Amino acid sequence: MDGSLFVLLLLSGLFWSSSALSHPYHYINVRMSWPEAQSYCRERFTDLATVYSMDDVNRLVNIVDAGYSGSVWIGLKRGTLKRWGWSNGENTTSQYYNWASGQPNGDEDCVSTYAGVWHDMLCSNKRYFVCYENSGYILIQSTKNWTDAQSYCRQNYTDLPTIHNSEQNNQINKILLSENYIWIGLFLDSWERSDKWSLFFRHWAAGQPSMSSGSGDCVGMSTADSGKWFQHRCDLQHPFICHGDLKLIRNQIVRLKLSCNGNCTLNDQTGILNEISKKLKSMGLEGESKISWRKSEGGEVFHQESNRTANLNNKCGRR
């Protein structure tokens, strides 16, 4: 009969971190539903990942395990209240707007400008559009839907324009073609962040989000599509990304029962820890976990099942 041992391990977490002064990100390589992931992040960090810009999108893509090509949960889900926001994440419509008479009429979710006044339209319509960068505004005379126009501006310039005042609105109007509706960066959105902050930065994949039944109310980032966002059912199991500083976490104690064939020595505690670490790593569970022995009051780590007072030099064999 094999000799049996009880081992106590101390685990402090399973995560990879990417630090920044404002909001460090942590990739959690454990599959959970969106609500479970949200609870995990709130308990240990701040919340599920909030994404402020394309720089953040790139950081999230880079932090995910290189061997994983699926979706990871981020901190966005469908809400119940629609609000106007700008493509770059700002919410400034309470400060300045220039709607045409009778607009917005509530039927469409994306905004174009015509002769300097704004109209809501179906986001799937194909229009010319304006991009901006530090040097100013650029009219793109190629028709795209609103989402594709947004992607084009982000890839080649900075983003679709945010209009803070009448001066900026007039600057854009000067470069527009007559008798054309031109996309700007304003859109209507019901998606809300897990931490409830009012931030409107979005990075949807083509055809997303969908209003069709069963399309999903929680958002995952695709690691195989440049970090684009997709809807998923909230009960699906995905790895996820948290943001915020690591909170003080209670140590997790795991009790293991080990057995060995023939003679085995217990003197090499470091070697045994290394073997356990290799096993955790092969299961994708090592991360930055810190593993250590938990000793009894007498300083013992291992205890033979048949004799719990044995010291570390005891050997286990067949009985």
CSV table of C-alpha atoms in Angstrom, one decimal:
chain,number,residue,atom,x,y,z
A,1,MET,CA,0.0,0.0,0.0
A,2,ASP,CA,1.4,3.4,-0.9
A,3,GLY,CA,2.4,5.7,1.9
A,4,SER,CA,0.3,8.9,1.9
A,5,LEU,CA,1.2,12.5,2.8
A,6,PHE,CA,-0.8,15.6,3.5
A,7,VAL,CA,0.6,18.8,2.2
A,8,LEU,CA,-0.7,22.4,2.8
A,9,LEU,CA,-0.1,25.0,0.1
A,10,LEU,CA,-0.4,28.7,0.3
A,11,LEU,CA,-1.8,30.3,-2.9
A,12,SER,CA,-2.0,34.1,-3.3
A,13,GLY,CA,-3.7,34.4,-6.7
A,14,LEU,CA,-3.7,33.5,-10.4
A,15,PHE,CA,-3.1,36.5,-12.6
A,16,TRP,CA,-0.8,38.4,-14.9
A,17,SER,CA,-0.4,42.2,-14.5
A,18,SER,CA,0.2,45.2,-16.7
A,19,SER,CA,0.8,48.4,-14.7
A,20,ALA,CA,0.1,52.0,-15.6
A,21,LEU,CA,-0.1,55.0,-13.3
A,22,SER,CA,-3.8,55.4,-13.8
A,23,HIS,CA,-5.3,52.0,-14.2
A,24,PRO,CA,-3.2,48.8,-14.1
A,25,TYR,CA,-4.7,45.8,-15.9
A,26,HIS,CA,-4.6,42.2,-14.7
A,27,TYR,CA,-5.3,39.2,-17.0
A,28,ILE,CA,-7.1,36.4,-15.1
A,29,ASN,CA,-6.5,33.1,-16.9
A,30,VAL,CA,-9.5,31.4,-15.4
A,31,ARG,CA,-12.8,30.9,-17.2
A,32,MET,CA,-15.9,32.4,-15.5
A,33,SER,CA,-19.2,33.9,-16.5
A,34,TRP,CA,-19.4,37.7,-16.8
A,35,PRO,CA,-21.2,38.2,-13.4
A,36,GLU,CA,-18.7,35.8,-11.8
A,37,ALA,CA,-15.7,37.7,-13.4
A,38,GLN,CA,-17.2,41.0,-12.2
A,39,SER,CA,-17.5,39.7,-8.6
A,40,TYR,CA,-13.9,38.4,-8.7
A,41,CYS,CA,-12.5,41.7,-10.0
A,42,ARG,CA,-14.5,43.7,-7.4
A,43,GLU,CA,-13.3,41.5,-4.6
A,44,ARG,CA,-9.6,41.6,-5.5
A,45,PHE,CA,-9.1,44.8,-7.6
A,46,THR,CA,-11.5,47.6,-8.6
A,47,ASP,CA,-13.7,46.1,-11.3
A,48,LEU,CA,-13.7,44.5,-14.7
A,49,ALA,CA,-11.5,46.3,-17.2
A,50,THR,CA,-12.5,49.8,-18.2
A,51,VAL,CA,-11.2,50.9,-21.6
A,52,TYR,CA,-10.4,54.5,-22.2
A,53,SER,CA,-8.7,54.7,-25.6
A,54,MET,CA,-7.0,52.7,-28.4
A,55,ASP,CA,-3.8,52.7,-26.3
A,56,ASP,CA,-5.7,50.7,-23.7
A,57,VAL,CA,-7.1,48.3,-26.3
A,58,ASN,CA,-3.5,47.6,-27.3
A,59,ARG,CA,-2.5,47.1,-23.7
A,60,LEU,CA,-5.3,44.6,-23.2
A,61,VAL,CA,-4.4,42.6,-26.3
A,62,ASN,CA,-0.7,42.5,-25.3
A,63,ILE,CA,-1.5,41.3,-21.7
A,64,VAL,CA,-3.5,38.2,-22.8
A,65,ASP,CA,-1.7,34.9,-22.9
A,66,ALA,CA,-0.1,34.6,-26.3
A,67,GLY,CA,-1.4,31.0,-26.7
A,68,TYR,CA,-5.1,32.1,-26.3
A,69,SER,CA,-7.1,33.3,-29.3
A,70,GLY,CA,-10.7,33.5,-27.9
A,71,SER,CA,-12.6,36.3,-26.2
A,72,VAL,CA,-11.9,37.8,-22.8
A,73,TRP,CA,-14.5,39.6,-20.7
A,74,ILE,CA,-14.2,43.4,-20.2
A,75,GLY,CA,-16.3,45.7,-18.1
A,76,LEU,CA,-19.2,46.5,-20.5
A,77,LYS,CA,-22.7,45.2,-20.6
A,78,ARG,CA,-26.1,46.3,-22.0
A,79,GLY,CA,-27.9,48.9,-20.0
A,80,THR,CA,-31.5,50.2,-20.1
A,81,LEU,CA,-31.0,54.0,-20.7
A,82,LYS,CA,-29.8,55.3,-24.0
A,83,ARG,CA,-27.4,58.3,-23.9
A,84,TRP,CA,-25.5,60.4,-26.5
A,85,GLY,CA,-21.7,60.2,-26.4
A,86,TRP,CA,-18.7,60.8,-28.5
A,87,SER,CA,-16.4,58.3,-30.2
A,88,ASN,CA,-13.4,59.4,-28.2
A,89,GLY,CA,-15.2,58.6,-25.0
A,90,GLU,CA,-16.4,62.0,-24.0
A,91,ASN,CA,-19.9,63.0,-22.9
A,92,THR,CA,-20.2,66.7,-23.7
A,93,THR,CA,-23.5,67.0,-25.4
A,94,SER,CA,-24.9,68.8,-22.4
A,95,GLN,CA,-22.4,71.6,-23.1
A,96,TYR,CA,-22.8,72.0,-26.9
A,97,TYR,CA,-25.0,70.6,-29.6
A,98,ASN,CA,-26.3,71.8,-32.9
A,99,TRP,CA,-29.3,69.7,-33.9
A,100,ALA,CA,-31.4,70.5,-36.9
A,101,SER,CA,-35.0,71.3,-36.3
A,102,GLY,CA,-36.9,68.2,-35.1
A,103,GLN,CA,-33.7,66.3,-34.4
A,104,PRO,CA,-32.9,64.0,-32.9
A,105,ASN,CA,-36.1,62.1,-33.5
A,106,GLY,CA,-35.0,59.0,-31.6
A,107,ASP,CA,-35.1,56.6,-34.5
A,108,GLU,CA,-31.4,56.3,-35.3
A,109,ASP,CA,-28.2,55.9,-33.3
A,110,CYS,CA,-25.5,57.7,-35.3
A,111,VAL,CA,-25.0,61.4,-36.2
A,112,SER,CA,-24.1,63.2,-39.4
A,113,THR,CA,-23.7,66.9,-40.1
A,114,TYR,CA,-25.3,68.6,-43.1
A,115,ALA,CA,-24.5,72.3,-43.7
A,116,GLY,CA,-23.4,72.5,-40.1
A,117,VAL,CA,-26.5,71.1,-38.4
A,118,TRP,CA,-26.8,67.6,-37.0
A,119,HIS,CA,-29.1,64.7,-37.9
A,120,ASP,CA,-29.4,61.3,-36.4
A,121,MET,CA,-29.3,58.4,-39.0
A,122,LEU,CA,-29.0,54.7,-39.3
A,123,CYS,CA,-25.4,53.7,-38.5
A,124,SER,CA,-25.5,51.3,-41.4
A,125,ASN,CA,-25.9,54.1,-43.9
A,126,LYS,CA,-22.7,54.8,-46.0
A,127,ARG,CA,-21.5,58.4,-45.9
A,128,TYR,CA,-18.4,60.5,-46.3
A,129,PHE,CA,-16.9,61.3,-43.0
A,130,VAL,CA,-14.4,63.6,-41.2
A,131,CYS,CA,-11.4,62.4,-39.2
A,132,TYR,CA,-9.3,64.5,-36.9
A,133,GLU,CA,-5.7,64.6,-35.7
A,134,ASN,CA,-3.5,67.3,-34.1
A,135,SER,CA,-3.2,69.2,-37.4
A,136,GLY,CA,-6.9,69.6,-37.8
A,137,TYR,CA,-9.9,68.0,-39.6
A,138,ILE,CA,-9.7,65.8,-42.7
A,139,LEU,CA,-12.6,65.1,-45.0
A,140,ILE,CA,-12.6,61.5,-46.3
A,141,GLN,CA,-14.3,61.2,-49.6
A,142,SER,CA,-15.0,57.5,-49.4
A,143,THR,CA,-18.4,56.2,-48.2
A,144,LYS,CA,-18.5,54.0,-45.2
A,145,ASN,CA,-21.0,53.1,-42.5
A,146,TRP,CA,-20.4,54.8,-39.1
A,147,THR,CA,-18.5,51.9,-37.5
A,148,ASP,CA,-16.2,51.5,-40.4
A,149,ALA,CA,-15.6,55.2,-40.6
A,150,GLN,CA,-14.7,55.2,-36.9
A,151,SER,CA,-12.2,52.3,-37.5
A,152,TYR,CA,-10.6,54.1,-40.5
A,153,CYS,CA,-10.1,57.3,-38.5
A,154,ARG,CA,-8.5,55.4,-35.6
A,155,GLN,CA,-6.2,53.5,-37.9
A,156,ASN,CA,-5.1,56.4,-40.0
A,157,TYR,CA,-5.6,59.5,-37.8
A,158,THR,CA,-7.0,59.8,-34.3
A,159,ASP,CA,-10.8,59.4,-34.3
A,160,LEU,CA,-14.0,60.7,-35.7
A,161,PRO,CA,-14.3,64.3,-34.5
A,162,THR,CA,-15.7,65.5,-31.2
A,163,ILE,CA,-17.3,68.9,-31.4
A,164,HIS,CA,-17.1,71.0,-28.2
A,165,ASN,CA,-18.3,74.4,-29.5
A,166,SER,CA,-19.5,76.5,-32.4
A,167,GLU,CA,-16.0,77.3,-33.5
A,168,GLN,CA,-15.1,73.7,-34.0
A,169,ASN,CA,-18.4,73.0,-35.7
A,170,ASN,CA,-17.8,75.9,-38.1
A,171,GLN,CA,-14.2,74.6,-38.9
A,172,ILE,CA,-15.7,71.3,-39.9
A,173,ASN,CA,-18.5,72.9,-41.9
A,174,LYS,CA,-15.9,74.8,-44.0
A,175,ILE,CA,-14.4,71.6,-45.4
A,176,LEU,CA,-17.7,69.8,-46.1
A,177,LEU,CA,-19.1,69.2,-49.6
A,178,SER,CA,-22.4,70.7,-50.3
A,179,GLU,CA,-25.5,68.5,-50.4
A,180,ASN,CA,-23.7,65.7,-48.5
A,181,TYR,CA,-24.4,64.2,-45.0
A,182,ILE,CA,-21.0,63.6,-43.3
A,183,TRP,CA,-20.4,61.4,-40.3
A,184,ILE,CA,-19.1,62.9,-37.1
A,185,GLY,CA,-18.2,61.2,-33.8
A,186,LEU,CA,-21.6,61.4,-32.0
A,187,PHE,CA,-23.7,58.3,-31.4
A,188,LEU,CA,-26.5,57.0,-29.2
A,189,ASP,CA,-25.6,54.1,-26.8
A,190,SER,CA,-27.2,52.0,-24.1
A,191,TRP,CA,-24.1,50.1,-23.1
A,192,GLU,CA,-22.8,50.8,-19.6
A,193,ARG,CA,-19.5,50.2,-17.9
A,194,SER,CA,-19.3,47.8,-14.9
A,195,ASP,CA,-18.0,50.6,-12.7
A,196,LYS,CA,-20.9,52.9,-13.8
A,197,TRP,CA,-18.6,55.8,-15.0
A,198,SER,CA,-20.0,57.8,-17.9
A,199,LEU,CA,-17.4,56.9,-20.6
A,200,PHE,CA,-18.4,56.3,-24.2
A,201,PHE,CA,-15.3,54.9,-25.8
A,202,ARG,CA,-16.3,51.8,-27.9
A,203,HIS,CA,-14.3,49.4,-30.2
A,204,TRP,CA,-17.0,47.3,-31.8
A,205,ALA,CA,-16.3,44.7,-34.5
A,206,ALA,CA,-18.2,45.0,-37.8
A,207,GLY,CA,-21.9,44.3,-37.3
A,208,GLN,CA,-21.7,44.8,-33.6
A,209,PRO,CA,-23.6,45.5,-31.4
A,210,SER,CA,-26.7,43.8,-32.6
A,211,MET,CA,-30.2,44.4,-31.3
A,212,SER,CA,-31.4,41.0,-32.4
A,213,SER,CA,-32.9,38.6,-29.9
A,214,GLY,CA,-30.3,36.4,-28.1
A,215,SER,CA,-27.4,38.4,-29.4
A,216,GLY,CA,-26.0,38.8,-25.9
A,217,ASP,CA,-25.8,41.5,-23.2
A,218,CYS,CA,-22.2,41.2,-22.1
A,219,VAL,CA,-19.1,42.3,-24.0
A,220,GLY,CA,-15.9,40.3,-24.7
A,221,MET,CA,-12.8,41.5,-26.4
A,222,SER,CA,-11.5,39.3,-29.3
A,223,THR,CA,-7.8,38.6,-29.1
A,224,ALA,CA,-7.8,37.4,-32.7
A,225,ASP,CA,-9.4,40.6,-34.2
A,226,SER,CA,-7.2,43.5,-33.0
A,227,GLY,CA,-9.1,43.7,-29.7
A,228,LYS,CA,-12.5,44.3,-31.3
A,229,TRP,CA,-15.5,43.9,-29.1
A,230,PHE,CA,-18.3,41.3,-29.5
A,231,GLN,CA,-21.5,40.6,-27.7
A,232,HIS,CA,-21.9,37.3,-25.8
A,233,ARG,CA,-24.3,35.7,-23.5
A,234,CYS,CA,-23.4,36.6,-20.0
A,235,ASP,CA,-23.4,33.0,-18.8
A,236,LEU,CA,-20.6,31.9,-21.2
A,237,GLN,CA,-17.2,31.1,-19.6
A,238,HIS,CA,-14.3,33.2,-20.7
A,239,PRO,CA,-11.0,34.5,-19.1
A,240,PHE,CA,-11.2,38.1,-18.2
A,241,ILE,CA,-9.3,41.3,-17.4
A,242,CYS,CA,-9.6,43.3,-14.2
A,243,HIS,CA,-8.4,46.9,-13.6
A,244,GLY,CA,-7.2,48.6,-10.5
A,245,ASP,CA,-4.6,48.0,-7.8
A,246,LEU,CA,-4.5,44.6,-6.1
A,247,LYS,CA,-6.4,44.6,-2.8
A,248,LEU,CA,-5.1,42.7,0.2
A,249,ILE,CA,-6.3,39.2,-0.4
A,250,ARG,CA,-6.7,36.5,2.2
A,251,ASN,CA,-4.3,33.6,1.7
A,252,GLN,CA,-6.0,30.5,0.2
A,253,ILE,CA,-5.0,27.3,1.8
A,254,VAL,CA,-5.2,24.1,-0.2
A,255,ARG,CA,-4.9,20.7,1.4
A,256,LEU,CA,-3.4,18.0,-0.9
A,257,LYS,CA,-3.0,14.3,-0.4
A,258,LEU,CA,0.1,12.9,-2.1
A,259,SER,CA,1.3,9.3,-2.5
A,260,CYS,CA,4.5,7.8,-3.7
A,261,ASN,CA,5.6,4.4,-4.8
A,262,GLY,CA,8.6,2.8,-3.1
A,263,ASN,CA,10.9,5.1,-1.2
A,264,CYS,CA,10.6,8.9,-1.4
A,265,THR,CA,12.5,11.5,0.6
A,266,LEU,CA,10.8,14.6,2.1
A,267,ASN,CA,14.1,16.6,2.6
A,268,ASP,CA,13.9,18.4,-0.7
A,269,GLN,CA,11.0,20.7,0.0
A,270,THR,CA,12.1,23.2,-2.7
A,271,GLY,CA,12.2,20.5,-5.3
A,272,ILE,CA,8.7,19.4,-4.4
A,273,LEU,CA,7.4,22.9,-4.7
A,274,ASN,CA,9.0,23.2,-8.1
A,275,GLU,CA,7.2,20.1,-9.3
A,276,ILE,CA,3.9,21.4,-8.0
A,277,SER,CA,4.5,24.7,-9.8
A,278,LYS,CA,5.2,22.9,-13.1
A,279,LYS,CA,1.9,21.0,-12.7
A,280,LEU,CA,0.0,24.3,-12.1
A,281,LYS,CA,1.7,25.9,-15.1
A,282,SER,CA,0.7,23.0,-17.3
A,283,MET,CA,-2.9,23.5,-16.2
A,284,GLY,CA,-2.6,27.3,-16.9
A,285,LEU,CA,-3.0,28.1,-13.2
A,286,GLU,CA,0.4,29.3,-12.1
A,287,GLY,CA,0.5,32.9,-13.2
A,288,GLU,CA,2.1,35.0,-10.5
A,289,SER,CA,0.9,32.6,-7.7
A,290,LYS,CA,3.2,32.4,-4.7
A,291,ILE,CA,3.4,29.0,-3.3
A,292,SER,CA,4.8,28.1,0.1
A,293,TRP,CA,4.6,25.4,2.7
A,294,ARG,CA,2.4,26.0,5.7
A,295,LYS,CA,4.1,24.6,8.8
A,296,SER,CA,2.5,23.2,11.9
A,297,GLU,CA,3.3,24.6,15.4
A,298,GLY,CA,6.1,22.1,15.6
A,299,GLY,CA,7.6,23.3,12.4
A,300,GLU,CA,6.5,20.2,10.4
A,301,VAL,CA,5.2,20.3,6.8
A,302,PHE,CA,4.6,16.7,6.0
A,303,HIS,CA,2.7,14.1,8.0
A,304,GLN,CA,2.3,10.5,7.3
A,305,GLU,CA,-1.3,9.4,7.3
A,306,SER,CA,-0.5,6.6,9.7
A,307,ASN,CA,1.8,8.7,11.9
A,308,ARG,CA,1.1,12.5,12.0
A,309,THR,CA,4.0,13.2,14.3
A,310,ALA,CA,6.6,12.1,11.9
A,311,ASN,CA,9.4,14.6,11.2
A,312,LEU,CA,10.7,15.9,7.9
A,313,ASN,CA,13.3,13.2,7.6
A,314,ASN,CA,10.9,10.3,7.7
A,315,LYS,CA,10.5,8.3,4.5
A,316,CYS,CA,7.3,6.8,3.2
A,317,GLY,CA,7.2,3.3,1.8
A,318,ARG,CA,4.8,0.5,1.3
A,319,ARG,CA,3.1,-0.9,4.3
